[in-house]
Amino acid sequence: MNHTKVTEFIILGFFEFPEMQLVLFLVFLIIYLMSLTGNLLIIFTVCSDSHLHSPMFFFLTNLSFLEICYVTVTVPKLLAVLIAQNKTISFMQCMIQMYMFLACTNAEFFLLTAMAYDRYVAICKPLHYTIIMNKKVCIILAIVSWTIAFLNPVSYVTLISQSFFCSSNEINHFFCDVTALLSLSCSGTYVIETLTYIDGPLLGFTPLILTIISYVYIISAILKIHSAKGRQKAFSTCSSHLTVVLLFYGTSIGVYMRPKSAYSMDLNKLITVVYITVIPLLNPLIYSLRNKELKETLWRTARRTSFFSSKILHTFQQ
């Protein structure tokens, strides 16, 4: 078998639907623009309002910035594939896209875990909340999350970049996905698979276990509250985060933890669409609709922006 060092890949995208390329382009463009707008609005709102300068909203701005990175890493190239049929991507660009995607995935695992810990302290240790979750602790948690996230994929990307690809350079996906690239490799994947088996439980399941433990304590503390109103108020402070956790881990498990016998690249693409585009779109909606304080601030910001816009327009008309 000829071993070839490829210089570029061809991203097939959603080639199964040739007559729907324009429709898919419009759908993904709208999702992309709405995701950017929603997450940027949350970042702007939290940064501009001193009442929202709390640990929960500090982590939320980190999460919103991460969601912007998520969609920007993958969706622009997908749009080019759909509308311009520009399906080629250089080997280096493919490796960078894969690295950034893995880093963003890791960052979301750890940021959601930090947010779960924040909710645990807020509900289980409310009197010590400001002492435990001080500014220094929040910054350290964020730095550790981002650092581990960006260091972890280096070994994977290095090993895959040194692989040989034979028979085809066509990626049956809408971005440079690890599983799709490994299926094209004619080099041995034993080292990468071994690394996955070791690394997966450590950096994949550890955040999940810590998040579950946090919520076991949170639910236990909420159930001990005597009044129904008190329980509802306590649960409302973490319901947004819990919803995002369930969405993220549910789709992550669907993409990466299915048995090989049930593996289908078409199904993988469908679940990954939810994972990459829908969740970043829903996160701002979930947090703004379920968090009264953020919702009120967003409304004030929107009204203020509308007032200034109408005033500027009135000035120009005069």
mmCIF file of C-alpha atoms in Angstrom:
data_model
loop_
_atom_site.group_PDB
_atom_site.id
_atom_site.type_symbol
_atom_site.label_atom_id
_atom_site.label_comp_id
_atom_site.label_asym_id
_atom_site.label_seq_id
_atom_site.Cartn_x
_atom_site.Cartn_y
_atom_site.Cartn_z
ATOM 1 C CA MET A 1 0.000 0.000 0.000
ATOM 2 C CA ASN A 2 1.321 3.422 -0.979
ATOM 3 C CA HIS A 3 1.966 5.698 1.979
ATOM 4 C CA THR A 4 1.288 9.292 1.018
ATOM 5 C CA LYS A 5 1.974 12.442 2.964
ATOM 6 C CA VAL A 6 -1.048 14.520 2.009
ATOM 7 C CA THR A 7 -0.796 18.286 1.632
ATOM 8 C CA GLU A 8 -4.518 18.968 1.727
ATOM 9 C CA PHE A 9 -7.836 17.374 2.595
ATOM 10 C CA ILE A 10 -11.264 17.603 0.995
ATOM 11 C CA ILE A 11 -14.122 18.267 3.418
ATOM 12 C CA LEU A 12 -17.229 16.590 2.030
ATOM 13 C CA GLY A 13 -19.650 18.367 4.361
ATOM 14 C CA PHE A 14 -23.271 17.402 3.777
ATOM 15 C CA PHE A 15 -22.703 15.962 0.308
ATOM 16 C CA GLU A 16 -25.668 13.606 0.854
ATOM 17 C CA PHE A 17 -28.010 16.576 0.245
ATOM 18 C CA PRO A 18 -26.778 18.264 -2.968
ATOM 19 C CA GLU A 19 -30.100 20.024 -3.604
ATOM 20 C CA MET A 20 -30.152 21.534 -0.080
ATOM 21 C CA GLN A 21 -26.729 23.203 -0.019
ATOM 22 C CA LEU A 22 -28.149 26.743 -0.232
ATOM 23 C CA VAL A 23 -30.788 26.038 2.423
ATOM 24 C CA LEU A 24 -28.174 24.544 4.749
ATOM 25 C CA PHE A 25 -25.919 27.548 4.107
ATOM 26 C CA LEU A 26 -28.687 29.959 5.171
ATOM 27 C CA VAL A 27 -29.556 27.859 8.252
ATOM 28 C CA PHE A 28 -25.959 27.658 9.465
ATOM 29 C CA LEU A 29 -25.331 31.331 8.660
ATOM 30 C CA ILE A 30 -28.340 32.391 10.767
ATOM 31 C CA ILE A 31 -27.290 30.069 13.621
ATOM 32 C CA TYR A 32 -23.717 31.416 13.464
ATOM 33 C CA LEU A 33 -24.786 35.079 13.523
ATOM 34 C CA MET A 34 -27.314 34.473 16.324
ATOM 35 C CA SER A 35 -24.709 32.575 18.381
ATOM 36 C CA LEU A 36 -22.198 35.412 17.982
ATOM 37 C CA THR A 37 -24.810 38.061 18.818
ATOM 38 C CA GLY A 38 -26.211 36.237 21.861
ATOM 39 C CA ASN A 39 -22.863 35.399 23.419
ATOM 40 C CA LEU A 40 -21.355 38.824 22.693
ATOM 41 C CA LEU A 41 -24.425 40.432 24.255
ATOM 42 C CA ILE A 42 -23.959 38.403 27.439
ATOM 43 C CA ILE A 43 -20.247 39.337 27.632
ATOM 44 C CA PHE A 44 -21.017 43.031 27.031
ATOM 45 C CA THR A 45 -23.902 43.058 29.534
ATOM 46 C CA VAL A 46 -21.938 41.362 32.328
ATOM 47 C CA CYS A 47 -18.841 43.524 31.801
ATOM 48 C CA SER A 48 -20.808 46.781 31.697
ATOM 49 C CA ASP A 49 -22.993 46.172 34.775
ATOM 50 C CA SER A 50 -21.203 46.145 38.148
ATOM 51 C CA HIS A 51 -24.145 44.309 39.754
ATOM 52 C CA LEU A 52 -23.252 41.264 37.655
ATOM 53 C CA HIS A 53 -19.594 41.162 38.713
ATOM 54 C CA SER A 54 -19.984 37.923 40.662
ATOM 55 C CA PRO A 55 -18.289 34.504 40.322
ATOM 56 C CA MET A 56 -21.283 32.980 38.508
ATOM 57 C CA PHE A 57 -21.296 35.679 35.824
ATOM 58 C CA PHE A 58 -17.501 35.680 35.609
ATOM 59 C CA PHE A 59 -17.618 32.011 34.576
ATOM 60 C CA LEU A 60 -20.582 32.730 32.305
ATOM 61 C CA THR A 61 -18.537 35.293 30.340
ATOM 62 C CA ASN A 62 -15.782 32.690 29.991
ATOM 63 C CA LEU A 63 -18.356 30.196 28.721
ATOM 64 C CA SER A 64 -19.809 32.734 26.269
ATOM 65 C CA PHE A 65 -16.339 33.537 24.918
ATOM 66 C CA LEU A 66 -15.728 29.784 24.547
ATOM 67 C CA GLU A 67 -18.986 29.341 22.597
ATOM 68 C CA ILE A 68 -17.886 32.112 20.206
ATOM 69 C CA CYS A 69 -14.612 30.224 19.673
ATOM 70 C CA TYR A 70 -16.532 26.951 19.151
ATOM 71 C CA VAL A 71 -18.651 28.192 16.268
ATOM 72 C CA THR A 72 -15.878 30.322 14.742
ATOM 73 C CA VAL A 73 -13.474 27.363 14.557
ATOM 74 C CA THR A 74 -15.846 25.216 12.495
ATOM 75 C CA VAL A 75 -18.798 27.077 10.963
ATOM 76 C CA PRO A 76 -17.044 29.602 8.616
ATOM 77 C CA LYS A 77 -15.307 26.772 6.725
ATOM 78 C CA LEU A 78 -18.590 24.845 6.575
ATOM 79 C CA LEU A 79 -20.273 27.918 5.058
ATOM 80 C CA ALA A 80 -17.517 28.101 2.417
ATOM 81 C CA VAL A 81 -18.036 24.409 1.623
ATOM 82 C CA LEU A 82 -21.799 24.871 1.258
ATOM 83 C CA ILE A 83 -21.998 28.093 -0.767
ATOM 84 C CA ALA A 84 -18.716 28.288 -2.712
ATOM 85 C CA GLN A 85 -17.953 24.574 -2.928
ATOM 86 C CA ASN A 86 -14.510 25.464 -1.521
ATOM 87 C CA LYS A 87 -13.988 22.030 -0.021
ATOM 88 C CA THR A 88 -10.194 21.911 0.199
ATOM 89 C CA ILE A 89 -8.337 22.651 3.412
ATOM 90 C CA SER A 90 -4.561 22.542 3.771
ATOM 91 C CA PHE A 91 -2.955 19.947 6.015
ATOM 92 C CA MET A 92 -1.762 22.625 8.465
ATOM 93 C CA GLN A 93 -5.151 24.368 8.580
ATOM 94 C CA CYS A 94 -6.812 21.016 9.227
ATOM 95 C CA MET A 95 -4.482 20.258 12.145
ATOM 96 C CA ILE A 96 -5.051 23.731 13.608
ATOM 97 C CA GLN A 97 -8.833 23.378 13.285
ATOM 98 C CA MET A 98 -8.732 19.948 14.960
ATOM 99 C CA TYR A 99 -6.509 21.276 17.762
ATOM 100 C CA MET A 100 -8.759 24.286 18.414
ATOM 101 C CA PHE A 101 -11.881 22.134 18.412
ATOM 102 C CA LEU A 102 -10.382 19.678 20.927
ATOM 103 C CA ALA A 103 -9.137 22.561 23.090
ATOM 104 C CA CYS A 104 -12.603 24.166 23.103
ATOM 105 C CA THR A 105 -14.215 20.842 24.016
ATOM 106 C CA ASN A 106 -11.800 20.361 26.918
ATOM 107 C CA ALA A 107 -12.308 23.952 28.074
ATOM 108 C CA GLU A 108 -16.076 23.457 28.209
ATOM 109 C CA PHE A 109 -15.670 20.324 30.356
ATOM 110 C CA PHE A 110 -13.562 22.188 32.904
ATOM 111 C CA LEU A 111 -15.485 25.477 32.865
ATOM 112 C CA LEU A 112 -18.766 23.654 33.458
ATOM 113 C CA THR A 113 -17.088 21.846 36.369
ATOM 114 C CA ALA A 114 -15.879 25.154 37.836
ATOM 115 C CA MET A 115 -19.408 26.528 37.480
ATOM 116 C CA ALA A 116 -20.808 23.435 39.231
ATOM 117 C CA TYR A 117 -18.398 24.025 42.130
ATOM 118 C CA ASP A 118 -19.502 27.680 42.254
ATOM 119 C CA ARG A 119 -23.168 26.599 42.502
ATOM 120 C CA TYR A 120 -22.252 24.018 45.181
ATOM 121 C CA VAL A 121 -20.607 26.679 47.357
ATOM 122 C CA ALA A 122 -23.465 29.147 46.762
ATOM 123 C CA ILE A 123 -26.172 26.673 47.842
ATOM 124 C CA CYS A 124 -24.388 24.440 50.370
ATOM 125 C CA LYS A 125 -22.142 27.056 51.987
ATOM 126 C CA PRO A 126 -23.947 30.390 51.432
ATOM 127 C CA LEU A 127 -22.450 32.130 54.483
ATOM 128 C CA HIS A 128 -18.901 31.422 53.288
ATOM 129 C CA TYR A 129 -19.585 31.987 49.576
ATOM 130 C CA THR A 130 -17.826 35.348 49.217
ATOM 131 C CA ILE A 131 -14.819 34.067 51.188
ATOM 132 C CA ILE A 132 -14.422 30.785 49.280
ATOM 133 C CA MET A 133 -15.279 32.092 45.798
ATOM 134 C CA ASN A 134 -13.166 35.221 45.971
ATOM 135 C CA LYS A 135 -11.713 36.932 42.903
ATOM 136 C CA LYS A 136 -8.364 35.121 43.158
ATOM 137 C CA VAL A 137 -9.981 31.659 43.325
ATOM 138 C CA CYS A 138 -12.195 32.414 40.309
ATOM 139 C CA ILE A 139 -9.237 33.595 38.223
ATOM 140 C CA ILE A 140 -7.183 30.527 39.208
ATOM 141 C CA LEU A 141 -10.053 28.164 38.283
ATOM 142 C CA ALA A 142 -10.452 29.881 34.903
ATOM 143 C CA ILE A 143 -6.699 29.879 34.149
ATOM 144 C CA VAL A 144 -6.351 26.204 35.108
ATOM 145 C CA SER A 145 -9.367 25.289 32.930
ATOM 146 C CA TRP A 146 -8.035 27.099 29.861
ATOM 147 C CA THR A 147 -4.425 25.928 30.376
ATOM 148 C CA ILE A 148 -5.282 22.226 30.677
ATOM 149 C CA ALA A 149 -7.703 22.560 27.759
ATOM 150 C CA PHE A 150 -5.038 23.910 25.414
ATOM 151 C CA LEU A 151 -2.198 21.642 26.578
ATOM 152 C CA ASN A 152 -4.119 18.361 26.442
ATOM 153 C CA PRO A 153 -4.718 18.116 22.648
ATOM 154 C CA VAL A 154 -1.041 18.708 21.759
ATOM 155 C CA SER A 155 -0.149 14.997 21.971
ATOM 156 C CA TYR A 156 -3.162 13.930 19.872
ATOM 157 C CA VAL A 157 -2.550 16.493 17.126
ATOM 158 C CA THR A 158 1.198 15.720 17.056
ATOM 159 C CA LEU A 159 0.584 11.984 16.608
ATOM 160 C CA ILE A 160 -2.104 12.456 13.940
ATOM 161 C CA SER A 161 0.005 14.998 12.049
ATOM 162 C CA GLN A 162 2.769 12.385 11.763
ATOM 163 C CA SER A 163 0.401 9.761 10.358
ATOM 164 C CA PHE A 164 0.280 8.667 6.734
ATOM 165 C CA PHE A 165 -2.989 8.873 4.819
ATOM 166 C CA CYS A 166 -3.584 6.453 1.979
ATOM 167 C CA SER A 167 -6.255 5.773 -0.634
ATOM 168 C CA SER A 168 -8.197 8.967 0.090
ATOM 169 C CA ASN A 169 -7.919 12.471 1.493
ATOM 170 C CA GLU A 170 -11.680 13.033 1.625
ATOM 171 C CA ILE A 171 -13.006 13.772 5.116
ATOM 172 C CA ASN A 172 -16.580 12.587 5.492
ATOM 173 C CA HIS A 173 -17.468 15.358 7.913
ATOM 174 C CA PHE A 174 -18.013 19.123 7.941
ATOM 175 C CA PHE A 175 -14.717 19.860 9.731
ATOM 176 C CA CYS A 176 -11.425 18.102 10.598
ATOM 177 C CA ASP A 177 -12.824 15.649 13.122
ATOM 178 C CA VAL A 178 -10.451 13.247 14.924
ATOM 179 C CA THR A 179 -12.513 10.121 14.234
ATOM 180 C CA ALA A 180 -12.889 11.003 10.539
ATOM 181 C CA LEU A 181 -9.126 11.574 10.166
ATOM 182 C CA LEU A 182 -8.243 8.330 11.969
ATOM 183 C CA SER A 183 -10.465 6.411 9.561
ATOM 184 C CA LEU A 184 -8.288 7.726 6.690
ATOM 185 C CA SER A 185 -4.968 6.901 8.358
ATOM 186 C CA CYS A 186 -3.024 3.878 7.165
ATOM 187 C CA SER A 187 -0.516 4.271 9.994
ATOM 188 C CA GLY A 188 -0.994 2.308 13.187
ATOM 189 C CA THR A 189 -3.494 3.981 15.516
ATOM 190 C CA TYR A 190 -2.511 1.854 18.536
ATOM 191 C CA VAL A 191 -0.602 4.671 20.275
ATOM 192 C CA ILE A 192 -3.447 7.185 19.789
ATOM 193 C CA GLU A 193 -6.048 4.666 20.989
ATOM 194 C CA THR A 194 -3.935 3.792 24.051
ATOM 195 C CA LEU A 195 -3.514 7.484 24.823
ATOM 196 C CA THR A 196 -7.284 7.915 24.536
ATOM 197 C CA TYR A 197 -7.959 5.046 26.954
ATOM 198 C CA ILE A 198 -5.557 6.562 29.514
ATOM 199 C CA ASP A 199 -6.389 10.211 28.957
ATOM 200 C CA GLY A 200 -10.159 9.785 28.582
ATOM 201 C CA PRO A 201 -10.903 8.641 32.152
ATOM 202 C CA LEU A 202 -8.528 11.238 33.622
ATOM 203 C CA LEU A 203 -9.563 14.369 31.725
ATOM 204 C CA GLY A 204 -12.938 13.267 30.377
ATOM 205 C CA PHE A 205 -14.655 11.533 33.271
ATOM 206 C CA THR A 206 -13.035 13.497 36.109
ATOM 207 C CA PRO A 207 -14.957 16.739 35.292
ATOM 208 C CA LEU A 208 -18.161 14.702 34.887
ATOM 209 C CA ILE A 209 -17.691 12.932 38.233
ATOM 210 C CA LEU A 210 -16.896 16.221 40.003
ATOM 211 C CA THR A 211 -19.982 17.822 38.449
ATOM 212 C CA ILE A 212 -22.173 14.889 39.534
ATOM 213 C CA ILE A 213 -20.766 15.037 43.093
ATOM 214 C CA SER A 214 -21.468 18.792 43.219
ATOM 215 C CA TYR A 215 -25.066 18.255 42.168
ATOM 216 C CA VAL A 216 -25.581 15.385 44.620
ATOM 217 C CA TYR A 217 -24.691 17.819 47.426
ATOM 218 C CA ILE A 218 -26.738 20.621 45.821
ATOM 219 C CA ILE A 219 -29.887 18.492 45.459
ATOM 220 C CA SER A 220 -29.423 17.157 48.984
ATOM 221 C CA ALA A 221 -29.182 20.706 50.361
ATOM 222 C CA ILE A 222 -32.219 21.873 48.355
ATOM 223 C CA LEU A 223 -34.354 18.968 49.624
ATOM 224 C CA LYS A 224 -33.546 19.981 53.215
ATOM 225 C CA ILE A 225 -35.149 23.404 52.679
ATOM 226 C CA HIS A 226 -38.588 23.297 54.300
ATOM 227 C CA SER A 227 -40.539 25.823 52.216
ATOM 228 C CA ALA A 228 -41.480 25.093 48.595
ATOM 229 C CA LYS A 229 -40.690 28.697 47.669
ATOM 230 C CA GLY A 230 -37.224 28.388 49.210
ATOM 231 C CA ARG A 231 -36.542 25.158 47.314
ATOM 232 C CA GLN A 232 -37.707 26.727 44.062
ATOM 233 C CA LYS A 233 -35.528 29.808 44.597
ATOM 234 C CA ALA A 234 -32.458 27.677 45.395
ATOM 235 C CA PHE A 235 -32.986 25.422 42.393
ATOM 236 C CA SER A 236 -33.510 28.381 40.047
ATOM 237 C CA THR A 237 -29.931 29.549 40.762
ATOM 238 C CA CYS A 238 -28.480 26.374 39.237
ATOM 239 C CA SER A 239 -31.187 25.261 36.762
ATOM 240 C CA SER A 240 -29.546 27.116 33.842
ATOM 241 C CA HIS A 241 -26.188 25.479 34.469
ATOM 242 C CA LEU A 242 -27.748 22.041 34.922
ATOM 243 C CA THR A 243 -29.609 22.381 31.608
ATOM 244 C CA VAL A 244 -26.387 23.295 29.772
ATOM 245 C CA VAL A 245 -24.510 20.417 31.463
ATOM 246 C CA LEU A 246 -27.157 17.890 30.379
ATOM 247 C CA LEU A 247 -27.100 19.198 26.788
ATOM 248 C CA PHE A 248 -23.301 19.226 26.560
ATOM 249 C CA TYR A 249 -22.612 15.859 28.171
ATOM 250 C CA GLY A 250 -25.543 14.227 26.381
ATOM 251 C CA THR A 251 -24.259 15.180 22.937
ATOM 252 C CA SER A 252 -20.607 14.499 23.920
ATOM 253 C CA ILE A 253 -21.481 10.947 24.952
ATOM 254 C CA GLY A 254 -23.494 10.536 21.758
ATOM 255 C CA VAL A 255 -20.508 11.563 19.607
ATOM 256 C CA TYR A 256 -17.536 9.980 21.338
ATOM 257 C CA MET A 257 -18.755 7.169 23.590
ATOM 258 C CA ARG A 258 -20.919 5.067 21.312
ATOM 259 C CA PRO A 259 -19.766 1.470 20.682
ATOM 260 C CA LYS A 260 -18.067 0.858 17.325
ATOM 261 C CA SER A 261 -20.881 -1.502 16.318
ATOM 262 C CA ALA A 262 -23.327 1.424 16.554
ATOM 263 C CA TYR A 263 -20.974 3.938 14.915
ATOM 264 C CA SER A 264 -22.232 5.770 11.846
ATOM 265 C CA MET A 265 -20.466 8.756 10.315
ATOM 266 C CA ASP A 266 -23.784 10.230 9.155
ATOM 267 C CA LEU A 267 -25.251 9.975 12.673
ATOM 268 C CA ASN A 268 -21.979 11.358 14.055
ATOM 269 C CA LYS A 269 -22.297 14.428 11.820
ATOM 270 C CA LEU A 270 -25.898 14.982 12.891
ATOM 271 C CA ILE A 271 -25.072 14.829 16.621
ATOM 272 C CA THR A 272 -21.977 16.997 16.126
ATOM 273 C CA VAL A 273 -24.135 19.687 14.482
ATOM 274 C CA VAL A 274 -26.089 19.937 17.745
ATOM 275 C CA TYR A 275 -22.846 19.788 19.717
ATOM 276 C CA ILE A 276 -21.093 22.571 17.784
ATOM 277 C CA THR A 277 -23.829 24.919 16.552
ATOM 278 C CA VAL A 278 -27.064 24.449 18.501
ATOM 279 C CA ILE A 279 -25.593 24.455 22.037
ATOM 280 C CA PRO A 280 -23.688 27.756 21.544
ATOM 281 C CA LEU A 281 -26.956 29.196 20.219
ATOM 282 C CA LEU A 282 -29.047 27.908 23.131
ATOM 283 C CA ASN A 283 -26.667 28.800 25.978
ATOM 284 C CA PRO A 284 -27.397 32.573 25.917
ATOM 285 C CA LEU A 285 -31.135 31.854 25.709
ATOM 286 C CA ILE A 286 -31.030 29.346 28.583
ATOM 287 C CA TYR A 287 -29.094 31.671 30.894
ATOM 288 C CA SER A 288 -31.009 34.836 29.988
ATOM 289 C CA LEU A 289 -34.461 33.251 30.258
ATOM 290 C CA ARG A 290 -33.787 31.293 33.453
ATOM 291 C CA ASN A 291 -31.747 33.930 35.304
ATOM 292 C CA LYS A 292 -33.928 36.808 36.470
ATOM 293 C CA GLU A 293 -31.029 39.154 37.263
ATOM 294 C CA LEU A 294 -29.385 38.677 33.859
ATOM 295 C CA LYS A 295 -32.734 38.908 32.040
ATOM 296 C CA GLU A 296 -33.567 42.238 33.673
ATOM 297 C CA THR A 297 -30.121 43.653 32.871
ATOM 298 C CA LEU A 298 -30.376 42.476 29.256
ATOM 299 C CA TRP A 299 -33.767 44.198 28.936
ATOM 300 C CA ARG A 300 -32.327 47.439 30.366
ATOM 301 C CA THR A 301 -29.381 47.224 27.954
ATOM 302 C CA ALA A 302 -31.715 46.566 25.019
ATOM 303 C CA ARG A 303 -33.972 49.496 25.948
ATOM 304 C CA ARG A 304 -30.963 51.783 26.423
ATOM 305 C CA THR A 305 -29.524 50.719 23.062
ATOM 306 C CA SER A 306 -32.915 51.214 21.380
ATOM 307 C CA PHE A 307 -33.234 54.682 22.955
ATOM 308 C CA PHE A 308 -29.795 55.800 21.744
ATOM 309 C CA SER A 309 -30.420 54.356 18.275
ATOM 310 C CA SER A 310 -33.737 56.191 17.913
ATOM 311 C CA LYS A 311 -32.137 59.397 19.201
ATOM 312 C CA ILE A 312 -29.279 59.154 16.680
ATOM 313 C CA LEU A 313 -31.768 58.391 13.887
ATOM 314 C CA HIS A 314 -33.919 61.384 14.902
ATOM 315 C CA THR A 315 -30.822 63.619 14.865
ATOM 316 C CA PHE A 316 -29.900 62.527 11.342
ATOM 317 C CA GLN A 317 -33.472 63.072 10.126
ATOM 318 C CA GLN A 318 -33.387 66.643 11.379
#
